[in-house]
Tab-separated table of C-alpha atoms in Angstrom:
chain	number	residue	atom	x	y	z
R	1313	MET	CA	-73.684	86.550	149.790
R	1314	GLY	CA	-72.967	88.533	146.742
R	1315	THR	CA	-74.707	86.842	143.868
R	1316	GLU	CA	-70.907	86.352	142.175
R	1317	SER	CA	-69.881	84.727	145.558
R	1318	GLY	CA	-72.667	82.882	146.190
R	1319	LYS	CA	-72.980	80.910	142.533
R	1320	ARG	CA	-69.224	79.915	144.258
R	1321	ILE	CA	-70.375	78.553	147.087
R	1322	VAL	CA	-73.265	76.673	145.465
R	1323	VAL	CA	-71.353	75.047	143.485
R	1324	LEU	CA	-69.010	74.008	146.175
R	1325	ALA	CA	-72.103	72.553	147.820
R	1326	LEU	CA	-73.172	71.079	145.094
R	1327	ALA	CA	-69.696	69.339	144.931
R	1328	ALA	CA	-69.630	68.276	148.265
R	1329	ALA	CA	-73.224	66.999	147.826
R	1330	VAL	CA	-72.317	64.156	145.276
R	1331	GLY	CA	-69.354	63.015	147.318
R	1332	GLY	CA	-66.351	64.202	146.404
R	1333	ALA	CA	-63.525	66.714	146.697
R	1334	ALA	CA	-65.137	70.052	145.219
R	1335	THR	CA	-63.176	70.685	141.837
R	1336	LEU	CA	-61.278	74.415	142.461
R	1337	THR	CA	-58.629	76.567	140.354
R	1338	PRO	CA	-55.553	75.524	142.410
R	1339	ALA	CA	-54.322	78.838	142.616
R	1340	ARG	CA	-58.078	80.293	144.204
R	1341	ALA	CA	-58.177	77.976	146.436
R	1342	ASN	CA	-54.672	78.462	148.059
R	1343	GLU	CA	-53.429	82.201	147.391
R	1344	PRO	CA	-52.986	84.216	150.539
R	1345	VAL	CA	-56.346	86.640	151.488
R	1346	ALA	CA	-55.633	90.025	151.166
R	1347	ILE	CA	-58.138	92.448	152.170
R	1348	HIS	CA	-58.769	96.211	151.586
R	1349	PRO	CA	-59.367	97.876	154.990
R	1350	SER	CA	-62.444	99.900	152.903
R	1351	GLU	CA	-63.914	96.546	152.066
R	1352	PRO	CA	-64.812	94.932	155.652
R	1353	ARG	CA	-67.738	93.077	154.573
R	1354	ALA	CA	-66.766	91.702	150.971
R	1355	GLY	CA	-63.450	90.840	152.966
R	1356	THR	CA	-64.920	88.574	155.473
R	1357	GLU	CA	-67.228	87.129	152.240
R	1358	ARG	CA	-64.046	86.405	150.530
R	1359	LEU	CA	-62.393	84.590	153.816
R	1360	ILE	CA	-65.068	82.382	154.168
R	1361	GLU	CA	-64.989	81.490	150.667
R	1362	THR	CA	-61.441	80.963	150.444
R	1363	LEU	CA	-61.219	78.874	153.914
R	1364	SER	CA	-64.886	76.931	152.943
R	1365	ALA	CA	-62.600	75.950	149.076
R	1366	ARG	CA	-59.927	74.838	150.558
R	1367	LEU	CA	-61.467	72.462	153.024
R	1368	LEU	CA	-63.867	71.163	150.140
R	1369	ALA	CA	-60.966	70.032	148.364
R	1370	ALA	CA	-58.876	68.688	150.675
R	1371	HIS	CA	-58.275	65.486	152.550
R	1372	SER	CA	-57.251	66.866	155.953
R	1373	ALA	CA	-59.249	69.487	157.917
R	1374	THR	CA	-56.101	69.257	159.976
R	1375	ALA	CA	-53.835	70.123	157.290
R	1376	VAL	CA	-55.839	72.926	156.529
R	1377	LEU	CA	-56.569	74.340	159.626
R	1378	GLU	CA	-53.042	74.321	160.690
R	1379	ALA	CA	-51.618	76.033	157.298
R	1380	TRP	CA	-53.918	78.603	158.032
R	1381	CYS	CA	-53.329	79.103	160.924
R	1382	ALA	CA	-49.828	79.951	159.843
R	1383	GLU	CA	-51.410	82.177	156.869
R	1384	ARG	CA	-53.220	84.282	159.116
R	1385	GLY	CA	-50.525	84.396	161.771
R	1386	LEU	CA	-52.712	83.365	164.707
R	1387	ALA	CA	-49.838	81.986	166.616
R	1388	ILE	CA	-46.485	81.483	166.732
R	1389	ASP	CA	-47.015	77.667	166.594
R	1390	PRO	CA	-49.609	76.910	164.132
R	1391	ARG	CA	-50.027	73.307	165.169
R	1392	LEU	CA	-53.544	72.954	166.358
R	1393	THR	CA	-55.008	71.599	169.594
R	1394	ALA	CA	-57.749	69.177	169.582
R	1395	VAL	CA	-59.535	70.187	173.530
R	1396	ARG	CA	-62.219	67.800	174.399
R	1397	VAL	CA	-65.610	68.763	174.594
R	1398	SER	CA	-67.958	66.931	177.659
R	1399	GLY	CA	-71.167	65.690	177.502
R	1400	PRO	CA	-73.854	63.090	176.286
R	1401	GLU	CA	-72.932	61.101	172.997
R	1402	LYS	CA	-74.698	61.554	170.111
R	1403	MET	CA	-76.159	58.916	168.641
R	1404	LEU	CA	-75.366	57.312	164.730
R	1405	SER	CA	-78.156	57.548	162.452
R	1406	ASP	CA	-79.119	54.166	160.229
R	1407	LEU	CA	-77.561	56.727	157.790
R	1408	GLN	CA	-74.397	57.296	159.215
R	1409	ARG	CA	-73.708	53.420	160.385
R	1410	GLU	CA	-74.877	52.285	156.813
R	1411	ARG	CA	-72.148	55.223	155.224
R	1412	LEU	CA	-69.376	53.864	157.460
R	1413	ALA	CA	-70.217	50.139	156.567
R	1414	LEU	CA	-70.765	48.659	159.948
R	1415	ARG	CA	-71.730	45.324	161.095
R	1416	PRO	CA	-74.846	45.567	163.501
R	1417	ASP	CA	-72.381	44.586	166.259
R	1418	GLU	CA	-69.534	46.760	165.131
R	1419	PRO	CA	-67.802	49.673	168.376
R	1420	VAL	CA	-68.325	53.027	167.354
R	1421	ARG	CA	-66.570	55.850	169.664
R	1422	TYR	CA	-67.916	59.113	169.407
R	1423	ARG	CA	-65.242	62.009	170.093
R	1424	ARG	CA	-66.502	65.989	170.644
R	1425	VAL	CA	-63.622	68.968	170.253
R	1426	ARG	CA	-62.466	72.514	169.944
R	1427	LEU	CA	-60.269	72.563	167.670
R	1428	THR	CA	-57.543	75.538	168.631
R	1429	CYS	CA	-54.652	77.712	167.687
R	1430	GLY	CA	-53.082	79.864	169.861
R	1431	GLY	CA	-56.036	81.347	172.109
R	1432	HIS	CA	-58.555	81.134	168.628
R	1433	VAL	CA	-61.061	78.234	168.972
R	1434	LEU	CA	-61.442	77.702	165.066
R	1435	SER	CA	-63.890	75.067	165.026
R	1436	GLU	CA	-66.408	72.975	166.857
R	1437	ALA	CA	-66.123	68.733	165.651
R	1438	ASP	CA	-68.501	65.656	165.678
R	1439	ASN	CA	-66.551	63.091	165.264
R	1440	TRP	CA	-67.747	58.798	164.922
R	1441	TYR	CA	-65.223	56.455	163.964
R	1442	VAL	CA	-64.458	52.992	164.073
R	1443	PRO	CA	-61.861	51.605	166.857
R	1444	SER	CA	-61.488	48.708	164.697
R	1445	ARG	CA	-60.222	50.097	161.472
R	1446	LEU	CA	-57.063	52.009	163.104
R	1447	THR	CA	-53.821	51.178	164.813
R	1448	ALA	CA	-54.066	50.453	168.609
R	1449	GLU	CA	-51.383	53.516	168.812
R	1450	MET	CA	-53.812	55.424	167.166
R	1451	ASN	CA	-57.197	54.833	169.776
R	1452	THR	CA	-54.833	55.736	172.277
R	1453	MET	CA	-53.790	58.565	171.195
R	1454	LEU	CA	-57.094	59.901	170.510
R	1455	GLU	CA	-58.291	58.706	173.860
R	1456	THR	CA	-55.386	60.184	176.222
R	1457	THR	CA	-53.858	63.118	174.233
R	1458	GLU	CA	-55.039	66.435	172.286
R	1459	ALA	CA	-53.675	65.819	169.021
R	1460	PRO	CA	-56.651	66.337	166.475
R	1461	PHE	CA	-57.875	63.578	164.633
R	1462	GLY	CA	-56.208	64.112	160.931
R	1463	ARG	CA	-52.729	64.566	162.574
R	1464	VAL	CA	-53.512	61.139	164.219
R	1465	VAL	CA	-54.502	59.191	161.009
R	1466	HIS	CA	-52.162	60.499	159.113
R	1467	PRO	CA	-50.208	57.461	158.369
R	1468	LEU	CA	-53.702	56.213	157.142
R	1469	ALA	CA	-53.752	58.440	154.184
R	1470	PRO	CA	-57.015	58.910	154.053
R	1471	THR	CA	-59.298	60.303	151.815
R	1472	ARG	CA	-61.764	62.854	152.132
R	1473	ARG	CA	-65.636	62.583	150.705
R	1474	ASN	CA	-68.001	65.624	151.470
R	1475	LEU	CA	-71.077	65.190	152.007
R	1476	SER	CA	-72.568	68.549	153.177
R	1477	LEU	CA	-71.648	72.291	153.119
R	1478	LYS	CA	-74.094	74.628	154.420
R	1479	MET	CA	-73.625	78.472	155.280
R	1480	LEU	CA	-74.545	79.371	158.243
R	1481	TRP	CA	-73.832	83.461	158.351
R	1482	THR	CA	-74.446	85.916	155.440
R	1483	PRO	CA	-73.476	89.066	155.026
R	1484	GLU	CA	-77.062	90.261	154.820
R	1485	GLU	CA	-76.343	90.334	158.860
R	1486	LEU	CA	-76.295	93.717	160.962
R	1487	GLU	CA	-73.789	92.591	162.589
R	1488	PRO	CA	-70.001	91.447	161.867
R	1489	PRO	CA	-69.316	87.928	162.958
R	1490	GLY	CA	-67.559	87.715	166.540
R	1491	PRO	CA	-65.129	84.978	167.050
R	1492	GLU	CA	-67.759	83.112	168.586
R	1493	LYS	CA	-69.925	82.990	165.572
R	1494	LYS	CA	-71.088	79.894	163.992
R	1495	LEU	CA	-70.041	80.771	159.812
R	1496	PHE	CA	-70.109	77.695	157.986
R	1497	PHE	CA	-71.171	73.718	158.793
R	1498	VAL	CA	-69.453	70.421	157.013
R	1499	GLU	CA	-69.955	67.022	156.822
R	1500	ALA	CA	-67.578	64.019	155.483
R	1501	VAL	CA	-66.254	60.561	155.827
R	1502	LEU	CA	-62.869	59.824	155.687
R	1503	SER	CA	-61.614	56.329	154.598
R	1504	THR	CA	-58.373	54.368	154.314
R	1505	ALA	CA	-55.886	54.656	151.470
R	1506	ALA	CA	-58.226	51.109	150.267
R	1507	GLY	CA	-61.396	52.975	150.121
R	1508	ILE	CA	-62.075	51.338	153.888
R	1509	PRO	CA	-64.544	54.516	155.284
R	1510	PHE	CA	-63.367	55.034	159.444
R	1511	CYS	CA	-64.663	58.302	159.840
R	1512	GLU	CA	-67.833	60.533	159.862
R	1513	VAL	CA	-67.328	64.161	161.026
R	1514	ALA	CA	-69.866	67.223	161.307
R	1515	GLU	CA	-67.544	70.371	161.895
R	1516	THR	CA	-68.942	73.755	162.935
R	1517	TYR	CA	-66.099	76.662	161.769
R	1518	THR	CA	-66.484	79.799	163.544
R	1519	GLY	CA	-65.704	83.676	163.080
R	1520	ALA	CA	-62.195	82.711	165.247
R	1521	VAL	CA	-61.430	82.111	161.421
R	1522	LEU	CA	-61.560	85.252	160.471
R	1523	ALA	CA	-58.947	87.054	163.033
R	1524	ARG	CA	-55.677	88.249	162.141
R	1525	GLY	CA	-52.790	87.757	164.271
R	1526	GLU	CA	-49.331	90.230	164.700
R	1527	ARG	CA	-46.672	89.579	162.074
């Protein structure tokens, strides 16, 4: 990315790596993004920077994406749908088990989804959660519905500790990112208001977040 925006992304990544939400100027993170038509590459860069900053500063990726979907006009109903992706289960590493403070025999469930808004697949997420730390109703919803994880666990008033941010697209690439292009990757741990970790997520955001719907 360009020098100045590259520095901003590095700052965000460092903030994520030390285990907390990034420190951001609220007006900078929350302001609507206006793109000049003569500067599409710079506009794409600014959009990616803005969305990644909002995600690192927030406690709910679901809430950020639904607000983004509404702001960008991607669907009449901006609520996300979590579409299950079938495939082999990804096992937790020893480090992930340590971050979740798991007992040796404590069950963990795995959920892989595509988060969609209208016809747009905004991200793909791997989610490892501890069912014993959720309510029975939450577990049932996660197993039987397409509700996004953040909406299901909202009653826990969760906090989000960022682990990493990796940029997967740069303006140096010859082609502009299409809707399926992977833009950036975020890892985080979610904890209850009491500080008990109950979930680790690995989220990959796609070029579909750059779309603009008709108002």
